[in-house]
Coordinates of C-alpha atoms and ligand atoms in Angstrom, one line a residue:
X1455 CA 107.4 62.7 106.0
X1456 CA 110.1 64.2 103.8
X1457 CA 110.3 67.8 103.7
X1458 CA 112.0 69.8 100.8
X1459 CA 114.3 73.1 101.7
X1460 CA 111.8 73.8 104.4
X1461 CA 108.9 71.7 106.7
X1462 CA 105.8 73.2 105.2
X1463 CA 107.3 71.6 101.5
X1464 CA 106.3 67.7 101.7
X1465 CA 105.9 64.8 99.3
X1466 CA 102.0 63.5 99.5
X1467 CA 101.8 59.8 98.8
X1468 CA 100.1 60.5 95.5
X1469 CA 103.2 61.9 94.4
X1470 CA 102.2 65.6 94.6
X1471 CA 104.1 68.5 95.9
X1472 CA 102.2 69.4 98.9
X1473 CA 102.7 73.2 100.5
X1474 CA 100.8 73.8 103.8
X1475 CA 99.6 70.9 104.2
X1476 CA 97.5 71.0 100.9
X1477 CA 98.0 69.5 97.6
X1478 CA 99.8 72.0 95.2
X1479 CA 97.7 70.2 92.4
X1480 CA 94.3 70.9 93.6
X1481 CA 95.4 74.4 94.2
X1482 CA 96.9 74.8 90.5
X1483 CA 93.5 73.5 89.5
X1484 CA 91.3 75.8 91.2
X1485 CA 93.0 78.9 91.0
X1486 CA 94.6 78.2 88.0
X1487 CA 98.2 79.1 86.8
X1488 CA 100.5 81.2 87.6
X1489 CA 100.0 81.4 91.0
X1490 CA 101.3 82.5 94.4
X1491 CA 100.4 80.9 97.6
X1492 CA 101.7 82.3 100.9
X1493 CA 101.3 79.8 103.9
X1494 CA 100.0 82.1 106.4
X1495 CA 100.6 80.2 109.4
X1496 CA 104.6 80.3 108.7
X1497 CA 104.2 84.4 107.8
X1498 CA 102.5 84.7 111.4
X1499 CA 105.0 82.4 113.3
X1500 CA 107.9 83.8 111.8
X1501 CA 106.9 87.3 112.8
X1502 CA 106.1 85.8 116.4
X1503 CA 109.8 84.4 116.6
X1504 CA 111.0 88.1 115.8
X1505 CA 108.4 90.1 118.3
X1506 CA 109.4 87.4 121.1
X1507 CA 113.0 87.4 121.2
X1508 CA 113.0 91.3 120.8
X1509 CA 110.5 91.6 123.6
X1510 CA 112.1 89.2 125.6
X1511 CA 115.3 90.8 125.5
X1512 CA 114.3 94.3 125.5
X1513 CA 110.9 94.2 127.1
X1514 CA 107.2 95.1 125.6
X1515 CA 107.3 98.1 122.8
X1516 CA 110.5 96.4 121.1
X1517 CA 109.5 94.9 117.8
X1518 CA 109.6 93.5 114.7
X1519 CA 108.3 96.1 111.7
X1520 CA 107.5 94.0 108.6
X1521 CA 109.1 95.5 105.3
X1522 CA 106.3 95.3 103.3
X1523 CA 108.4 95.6 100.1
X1524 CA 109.0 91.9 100.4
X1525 CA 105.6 91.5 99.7
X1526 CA 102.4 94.3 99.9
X1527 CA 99.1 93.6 99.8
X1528 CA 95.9 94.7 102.3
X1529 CA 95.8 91.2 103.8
X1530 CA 99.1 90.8 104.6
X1531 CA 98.8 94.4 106.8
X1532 CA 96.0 93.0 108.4
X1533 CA 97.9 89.7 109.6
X1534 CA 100.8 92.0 110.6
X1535 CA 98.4 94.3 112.7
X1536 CA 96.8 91.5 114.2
X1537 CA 100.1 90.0 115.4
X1538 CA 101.0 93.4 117.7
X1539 CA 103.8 93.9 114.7
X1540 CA 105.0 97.1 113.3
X1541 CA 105.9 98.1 109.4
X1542 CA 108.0 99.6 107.3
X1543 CA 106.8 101.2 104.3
X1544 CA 108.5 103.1 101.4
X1545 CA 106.2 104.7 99.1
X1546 CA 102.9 106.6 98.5
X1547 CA 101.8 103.3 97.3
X1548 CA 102.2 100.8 100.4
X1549 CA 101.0 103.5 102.6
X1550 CA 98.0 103.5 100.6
X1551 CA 97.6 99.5 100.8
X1552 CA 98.6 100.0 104.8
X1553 CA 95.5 102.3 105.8
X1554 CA 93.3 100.9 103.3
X1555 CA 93.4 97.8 105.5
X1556 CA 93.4 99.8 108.7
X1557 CA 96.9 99.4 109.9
X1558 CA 97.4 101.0 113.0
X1559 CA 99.4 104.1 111.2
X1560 CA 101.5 105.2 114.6
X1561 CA 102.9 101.7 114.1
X1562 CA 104.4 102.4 110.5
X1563 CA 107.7 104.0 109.0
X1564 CA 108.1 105.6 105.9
X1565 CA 111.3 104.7 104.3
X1566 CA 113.1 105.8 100.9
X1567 CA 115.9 108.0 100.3
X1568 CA 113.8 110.3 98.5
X1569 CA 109.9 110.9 99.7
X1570 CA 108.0 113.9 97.7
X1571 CA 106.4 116.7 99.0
X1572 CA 103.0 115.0 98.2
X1573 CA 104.5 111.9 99.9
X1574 CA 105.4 113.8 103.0
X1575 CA 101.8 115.6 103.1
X1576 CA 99.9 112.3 102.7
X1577 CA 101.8 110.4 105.3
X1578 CA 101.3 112.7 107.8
X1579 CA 97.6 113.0 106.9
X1580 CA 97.3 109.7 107.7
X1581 CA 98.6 109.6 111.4
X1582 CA 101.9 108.2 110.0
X1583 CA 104.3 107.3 113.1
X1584 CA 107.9 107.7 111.8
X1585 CA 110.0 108.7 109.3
X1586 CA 113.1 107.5 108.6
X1587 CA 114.9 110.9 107.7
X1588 CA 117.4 110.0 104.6
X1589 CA 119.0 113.0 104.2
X1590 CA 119.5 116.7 104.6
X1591 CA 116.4 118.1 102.3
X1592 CA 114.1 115.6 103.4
X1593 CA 114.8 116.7 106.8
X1594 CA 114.1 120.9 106.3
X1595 CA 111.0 119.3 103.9
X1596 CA 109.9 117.4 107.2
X1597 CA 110.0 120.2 109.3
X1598 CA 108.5 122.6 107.0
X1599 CA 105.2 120.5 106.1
X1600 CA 105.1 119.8 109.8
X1601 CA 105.0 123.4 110.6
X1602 CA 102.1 123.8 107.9
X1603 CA 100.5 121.1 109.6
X1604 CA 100.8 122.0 112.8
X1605 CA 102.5 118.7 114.0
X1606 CA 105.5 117.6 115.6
X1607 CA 106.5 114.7 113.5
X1608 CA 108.5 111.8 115.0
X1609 CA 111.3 110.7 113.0
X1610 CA 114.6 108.7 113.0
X1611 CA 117.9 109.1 111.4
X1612 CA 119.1 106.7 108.7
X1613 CA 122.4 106.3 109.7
X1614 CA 125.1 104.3 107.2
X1615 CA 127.2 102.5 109.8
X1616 CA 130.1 101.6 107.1
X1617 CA 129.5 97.8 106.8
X1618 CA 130.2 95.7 104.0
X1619 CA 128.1 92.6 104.7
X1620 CA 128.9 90.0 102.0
X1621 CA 125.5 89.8 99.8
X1622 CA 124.8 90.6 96.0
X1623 CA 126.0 94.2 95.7
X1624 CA 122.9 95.1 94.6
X1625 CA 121.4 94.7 97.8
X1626 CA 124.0 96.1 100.0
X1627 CA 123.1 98.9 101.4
X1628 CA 125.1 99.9 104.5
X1629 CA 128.3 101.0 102.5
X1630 CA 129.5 104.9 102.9
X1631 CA 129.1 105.2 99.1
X1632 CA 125.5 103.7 99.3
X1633 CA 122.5 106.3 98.2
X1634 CA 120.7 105.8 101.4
X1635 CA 121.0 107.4 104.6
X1636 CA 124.2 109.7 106.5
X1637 CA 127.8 108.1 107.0
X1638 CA 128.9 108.1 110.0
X1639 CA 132.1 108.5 108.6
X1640 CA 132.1 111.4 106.4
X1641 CA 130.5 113.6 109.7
X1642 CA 127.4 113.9 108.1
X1643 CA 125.3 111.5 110.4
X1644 CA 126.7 113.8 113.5
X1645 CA 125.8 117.1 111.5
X1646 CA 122.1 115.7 110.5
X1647 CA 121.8 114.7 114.4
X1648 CA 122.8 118.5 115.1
X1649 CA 120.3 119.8 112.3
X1650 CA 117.4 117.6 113.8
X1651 CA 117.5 118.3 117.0
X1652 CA 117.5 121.9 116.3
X1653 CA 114.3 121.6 114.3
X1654 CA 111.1 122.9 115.8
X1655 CA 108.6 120.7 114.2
X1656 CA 110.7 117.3 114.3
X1657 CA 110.9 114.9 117.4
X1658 CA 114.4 113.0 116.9
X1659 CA 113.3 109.6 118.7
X1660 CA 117.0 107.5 117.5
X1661 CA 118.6 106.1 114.6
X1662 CA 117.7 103.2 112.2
X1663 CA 120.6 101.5 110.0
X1664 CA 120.2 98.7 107.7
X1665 CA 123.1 97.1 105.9
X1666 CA 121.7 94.7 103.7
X1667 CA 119.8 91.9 102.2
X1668 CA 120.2 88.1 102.2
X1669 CA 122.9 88.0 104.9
X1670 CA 123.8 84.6 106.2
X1671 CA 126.7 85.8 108.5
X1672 CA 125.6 87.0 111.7
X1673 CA 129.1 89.2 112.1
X1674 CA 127.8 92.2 110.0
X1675 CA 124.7 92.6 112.5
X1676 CA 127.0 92.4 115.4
X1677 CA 128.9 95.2 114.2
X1678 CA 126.6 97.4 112.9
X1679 CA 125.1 97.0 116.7
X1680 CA 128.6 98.0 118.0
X1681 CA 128.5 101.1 115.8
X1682 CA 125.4 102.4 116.1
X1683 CA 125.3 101.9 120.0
X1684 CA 128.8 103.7 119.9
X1685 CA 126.6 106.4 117.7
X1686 CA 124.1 107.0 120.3
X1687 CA 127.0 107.4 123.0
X1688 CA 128.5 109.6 120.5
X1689 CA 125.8 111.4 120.2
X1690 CA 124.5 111.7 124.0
X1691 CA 128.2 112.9 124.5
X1692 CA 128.1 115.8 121.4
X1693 CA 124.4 117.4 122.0
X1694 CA 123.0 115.6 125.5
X1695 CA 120.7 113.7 122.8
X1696 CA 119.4 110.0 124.7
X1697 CA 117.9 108.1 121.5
X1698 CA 115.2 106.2 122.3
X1699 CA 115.2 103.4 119.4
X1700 CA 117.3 101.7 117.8
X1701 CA 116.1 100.5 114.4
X1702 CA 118.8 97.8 113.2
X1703 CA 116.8 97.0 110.0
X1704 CA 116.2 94.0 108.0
X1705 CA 118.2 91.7 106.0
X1706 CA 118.4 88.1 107.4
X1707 CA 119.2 85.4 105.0
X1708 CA 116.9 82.4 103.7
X1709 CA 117.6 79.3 102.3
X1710 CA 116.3 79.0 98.8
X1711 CA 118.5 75.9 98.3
X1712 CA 119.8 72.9 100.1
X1713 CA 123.2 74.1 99.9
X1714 CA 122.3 77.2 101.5
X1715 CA 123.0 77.4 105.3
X1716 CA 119.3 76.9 107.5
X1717 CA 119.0 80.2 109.6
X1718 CA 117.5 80.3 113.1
X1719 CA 115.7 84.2 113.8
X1720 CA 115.3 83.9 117.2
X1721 CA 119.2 82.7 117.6
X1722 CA 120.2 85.1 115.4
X1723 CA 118.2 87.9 116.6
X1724 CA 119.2 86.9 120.3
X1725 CA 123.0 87.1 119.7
X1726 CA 122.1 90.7 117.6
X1727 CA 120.1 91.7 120.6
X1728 CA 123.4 90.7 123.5
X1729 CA 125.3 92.6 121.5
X1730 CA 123.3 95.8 121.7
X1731 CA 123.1 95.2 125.4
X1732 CA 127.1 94.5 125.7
X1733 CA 127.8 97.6 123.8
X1734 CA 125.0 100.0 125.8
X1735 CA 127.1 98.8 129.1
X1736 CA 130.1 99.6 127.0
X1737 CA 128.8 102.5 126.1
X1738 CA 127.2 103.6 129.1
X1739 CA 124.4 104.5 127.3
X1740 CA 120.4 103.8 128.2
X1741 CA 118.9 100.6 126.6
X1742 CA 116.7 101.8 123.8
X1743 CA 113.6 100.2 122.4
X1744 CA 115.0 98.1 119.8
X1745 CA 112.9 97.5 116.2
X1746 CA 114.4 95.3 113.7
X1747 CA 112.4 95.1 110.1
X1748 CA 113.0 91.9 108.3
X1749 CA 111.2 91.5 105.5
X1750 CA 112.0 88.2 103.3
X1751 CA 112.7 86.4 106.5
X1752 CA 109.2 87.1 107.0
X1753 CA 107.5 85.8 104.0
X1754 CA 110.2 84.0 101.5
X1755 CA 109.8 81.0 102.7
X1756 CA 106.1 81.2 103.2
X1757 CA 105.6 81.0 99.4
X1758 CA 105.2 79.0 96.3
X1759 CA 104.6 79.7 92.7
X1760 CA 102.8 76.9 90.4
X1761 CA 103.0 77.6 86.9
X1762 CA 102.1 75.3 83.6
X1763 CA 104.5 73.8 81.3
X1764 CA 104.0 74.5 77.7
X1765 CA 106.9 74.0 75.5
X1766 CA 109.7 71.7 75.6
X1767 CA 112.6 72.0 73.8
X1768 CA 115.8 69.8 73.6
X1769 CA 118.8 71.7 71.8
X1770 CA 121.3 68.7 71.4
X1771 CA 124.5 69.5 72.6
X1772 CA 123.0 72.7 74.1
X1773 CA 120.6 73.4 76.5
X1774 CA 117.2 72.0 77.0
X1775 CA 114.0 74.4 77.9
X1776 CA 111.1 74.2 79.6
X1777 CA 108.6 77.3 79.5
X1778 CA 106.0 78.1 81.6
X1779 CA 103.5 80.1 82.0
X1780 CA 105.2 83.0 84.2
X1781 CA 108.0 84.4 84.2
X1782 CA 110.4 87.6 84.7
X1783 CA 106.9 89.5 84.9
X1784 CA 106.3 87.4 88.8
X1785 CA 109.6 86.6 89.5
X1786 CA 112.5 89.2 88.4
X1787 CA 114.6 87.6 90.8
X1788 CA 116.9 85.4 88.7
X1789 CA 117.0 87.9 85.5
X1790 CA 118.3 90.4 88.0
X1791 CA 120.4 88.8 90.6
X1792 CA 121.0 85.1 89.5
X1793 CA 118.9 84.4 92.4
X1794 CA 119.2 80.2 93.2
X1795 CA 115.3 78.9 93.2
X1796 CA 114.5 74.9 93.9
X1797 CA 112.0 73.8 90.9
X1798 CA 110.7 70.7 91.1
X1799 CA 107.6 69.3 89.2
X1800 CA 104.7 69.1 91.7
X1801 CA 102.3 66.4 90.0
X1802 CA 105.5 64.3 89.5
X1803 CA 107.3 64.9 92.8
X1804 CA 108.3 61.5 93.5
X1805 CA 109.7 60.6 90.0
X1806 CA 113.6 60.4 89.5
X1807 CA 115.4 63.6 87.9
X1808 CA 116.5 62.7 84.1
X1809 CA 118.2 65.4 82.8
X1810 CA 118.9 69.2 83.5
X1811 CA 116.6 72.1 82.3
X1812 CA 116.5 75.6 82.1
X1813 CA 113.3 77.1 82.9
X1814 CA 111.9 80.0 80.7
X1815 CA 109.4 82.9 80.6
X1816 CA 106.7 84.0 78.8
X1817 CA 108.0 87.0 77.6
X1818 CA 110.1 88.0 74.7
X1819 CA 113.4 88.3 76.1
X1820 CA 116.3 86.0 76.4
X1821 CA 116.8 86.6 80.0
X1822 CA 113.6 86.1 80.6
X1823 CA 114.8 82.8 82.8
X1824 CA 113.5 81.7 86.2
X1825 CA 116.5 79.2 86.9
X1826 CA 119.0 77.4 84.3
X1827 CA 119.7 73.6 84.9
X1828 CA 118.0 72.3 87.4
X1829 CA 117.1 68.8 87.6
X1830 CA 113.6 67.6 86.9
X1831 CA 112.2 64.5 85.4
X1832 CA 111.4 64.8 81.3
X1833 CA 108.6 67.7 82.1
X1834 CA 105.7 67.5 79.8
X1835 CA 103.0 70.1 78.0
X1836 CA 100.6 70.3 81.1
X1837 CA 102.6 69.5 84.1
X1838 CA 102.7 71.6 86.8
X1839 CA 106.3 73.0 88.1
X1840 CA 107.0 74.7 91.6
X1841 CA 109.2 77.1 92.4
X1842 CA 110.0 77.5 96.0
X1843 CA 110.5 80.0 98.3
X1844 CA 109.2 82.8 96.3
X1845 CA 107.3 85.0 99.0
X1846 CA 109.2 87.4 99.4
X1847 CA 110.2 90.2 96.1
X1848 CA 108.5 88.3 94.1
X1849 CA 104.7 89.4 94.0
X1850 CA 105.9 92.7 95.3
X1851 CA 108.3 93.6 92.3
X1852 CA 106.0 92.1 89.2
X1853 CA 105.2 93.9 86.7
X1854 CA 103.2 94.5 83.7
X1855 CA 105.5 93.6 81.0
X1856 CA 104.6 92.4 77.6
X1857 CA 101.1 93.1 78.8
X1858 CA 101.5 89.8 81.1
X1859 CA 98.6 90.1 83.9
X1860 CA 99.6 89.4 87.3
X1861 CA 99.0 86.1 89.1
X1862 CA 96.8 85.8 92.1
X1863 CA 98.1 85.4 95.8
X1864 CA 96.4 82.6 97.8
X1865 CA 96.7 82.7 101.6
X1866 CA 96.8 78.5 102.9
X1867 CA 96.0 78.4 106.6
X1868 CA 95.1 75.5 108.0
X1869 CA 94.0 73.3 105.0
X1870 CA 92.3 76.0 103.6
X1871 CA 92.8 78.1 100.9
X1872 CA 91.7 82.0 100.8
X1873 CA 92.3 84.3 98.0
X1874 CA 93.7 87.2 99.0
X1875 CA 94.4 89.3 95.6
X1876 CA 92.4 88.2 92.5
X1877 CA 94.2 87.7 89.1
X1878 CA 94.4 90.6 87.1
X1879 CA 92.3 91.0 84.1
X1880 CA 92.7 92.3 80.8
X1881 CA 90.3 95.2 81.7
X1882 CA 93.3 95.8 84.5
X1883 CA 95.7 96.4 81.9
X1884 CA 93.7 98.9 79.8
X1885 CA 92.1 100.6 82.9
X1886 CA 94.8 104.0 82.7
X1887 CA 94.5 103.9 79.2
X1888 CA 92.6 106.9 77.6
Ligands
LIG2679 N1 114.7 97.8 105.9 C1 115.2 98.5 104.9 C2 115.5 99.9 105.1 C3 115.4 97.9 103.6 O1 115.9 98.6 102.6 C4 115.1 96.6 103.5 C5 115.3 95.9 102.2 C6 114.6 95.8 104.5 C7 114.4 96.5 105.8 C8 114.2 94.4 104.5 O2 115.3 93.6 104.2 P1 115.1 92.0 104.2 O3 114.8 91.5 105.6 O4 114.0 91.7 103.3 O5 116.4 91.4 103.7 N2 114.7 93.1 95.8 C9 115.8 92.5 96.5 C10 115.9 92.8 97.9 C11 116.0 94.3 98.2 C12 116.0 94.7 99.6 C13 115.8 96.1 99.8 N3 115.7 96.5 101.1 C14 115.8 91.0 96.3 O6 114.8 90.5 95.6 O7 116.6 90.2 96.8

């Protein structure tokens, strides 16, 4: 059967985009548009290929930890718990959505470059497992509540290994002028080390880096390995400190687009994980427990979003339009980053491309666009376009704008369809006003 971008994408012989197995028609009709469905056999297999390889090359406790900022929601904790997997958090929020669906806490890490005291309080109220320490307050602030508590809180170091991986600069994060985390470089990840291990209330278990988003090259992980096991040696040599994890974060790229390269996890994530155990004989250092948290190689390719067309609109010698019935307020992605989606229309799948089209919001705002000219047959009022690979920052960054209520998310597993968060109401919007 032909597959589009990925296997679960197929061509039924109806015509219709199918996702999952199911017909993306039926499921526009039932649950209505705009919608998000998240193919939850591919969310659990892809987190299987990441627990495997880590486990196989670093034994049990070595693991994936899902960053639910790709996409949050109590379901999606609950698949993650059931799969053995860890996660990484990064606000009050997603801790919230974590515990409300009984995610084993000791498993989680609270991210963020800069957590409030409230944050701090809450998180450890709830039998939080880690921190990831940004910075020099946060540390004291960690200590201090911990002391009030009575705790010894576990935590790691974000470290900033230097590494300029070669993404969209707004989603680089491993550079010594990035706001996250200690440069090595500048001394400050070697004085933060010091300041930890000093600390009464804090447990420093290792160091975490992440360099990144949407990385297709597998060099920058291979590096940051190299420096951050040359950290820990560093480190074991300075204060007699062994770290026990290794958190190499997230940031393995997907392919949106048939031009974009098809990425392997477990090959990638085995060549990341000979590396760290190249450079720990290198480095004569222990072999930690290694964690990795990738988030949209997780769940971006485990979702589509149906929308409606309304409007048409041909602007000879100009552009041509298509609106649907979404926009910016699900998807930010392309108004922000000029992300590259595949649209296709999914009760006409079959049908020959006629012209280019740029696809619009709903809201009132020019850059309100999901993807300019893309190729689609003459769409019509009522058709039903698809926009692939939108699982992950998608759901998790939409927003409220222009009063637009949030689509649904619909989990397909097996031929069946579950919701897993409703469509927002009108009463939703209102519900904080006074
Ligand atoms: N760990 C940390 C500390 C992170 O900051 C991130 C992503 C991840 C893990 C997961 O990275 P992933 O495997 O998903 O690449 N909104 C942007 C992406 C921002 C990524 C932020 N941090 C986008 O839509 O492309």
């Amino acid at each position: 059967m032909k597959t589009i971008i990925h296997e679960n994408v197929t061509v039924g012989e109806n015509g219709h985009l199918h996702f999952a197995g199911i017909d993306t028609v039926t499921l526009a009709e039932k649950y209505g548009t705009p919608a998000i469905f998240i193919d939850e056999n591919r969310v659990r297999s892809r987190m299987r290929e990441y627990k495997n390889a880590l486990e196989n090359n670093f034994g049990a406790g070595s693991m994936p930890l899902f960053a639910s900022k790709a996409l949050s929601f109590k379901a999606l904790y609950r698949i993650a718990a059931e799969e053995g997997i860890g996660t990484d958090i990064v606000s009050p929020g997603e801790l919230y959505t974590a515990v409300s669906a009984g995610f084993p806490m000791e498993r989680a890490f609270f991210h963020g470059n800069n957590k409030t005291d409230a944050d701090i309080r809450y998180a450890m109220e709830s039998g939080l497992g880690y921190f990831v320490v940004d910075n020099m307050e946060e540390l004291d602030t960690i200590d201090m509540l911990a002391g009030e508590m009575g705790i010894r809180q576990k935590i790691l170091l974000r470290i900033t290994p230097g590494i300029d991986p070669h993404t969209h600069q707004k989603i680089s994060t491993g550079g010594v002028d990035s706001k996250f985390g200690s440069a090595i470089e500048t001394g400050l990840a070697e004085k933060i080390t010091k300041e930890a291990l000093a600390k009464e209330n804090i447990e420093l278990c290792g160091f975490h880096c992440h360099i990144g988003s949407q990385i297709f090259e597998i060099d920058p992980f291979v590096l940051a390995a190299d420096i951050m096991t040359r950290f820990i040696a560093d480190m074991r040599d300075a204060f007699g400190f062994t770290a026990k994890i290794l958190n190499l974060g997230g940031g393995i790229g997907v392919r949106y687009v048939e031009s974009d390269p098809e990425i392997s996890i477990t090959k990638n994530v085995n060549e990341i994980c000979a590396e760290v155990k190249a450079c720990c004989a290198k480095y004569d250092i222990d072999v930690p427990t290694v964690y990795m948290e990738p988030g949209r190689s997780i769940v971006a390719d485990a979702g589509m979003t149906l929308y409606t067309v309304g409007s048409v609109k041909e602007i000879e010698g100009f552009k041509n339009y298509v609106s649907i019935d979404g926009g910016m307020t699900d998807n930010p992605r392309y108004t922000l980053y000029q992300s590259a989606y595949t649209v296709l229309l999914a009760n006409r799948a079959s049908e020959e491309t006629e012209a280019e089209y740029t696809v619009g919001g709903r809201c009132c705002e020019s850059g309100d666009l999901i993807q300019e000219n893309v190729k689609l047959p003459k769409p019509r009022r009522g058709d039903i376009l698809a926009v692939l690979v939108t699982g992950a920052y998608n759901y998790s960054m939409a927003s409220n704008y222009n009063r637009i209520t949030r689509p649904p998310v619909v989990l397909l597993k097996d031929g069946k369809d579950t919701l897993a968060v409703r469509r927002e109401r009108f009463e939703d919007l209102v519900a904080c006003d006074i």
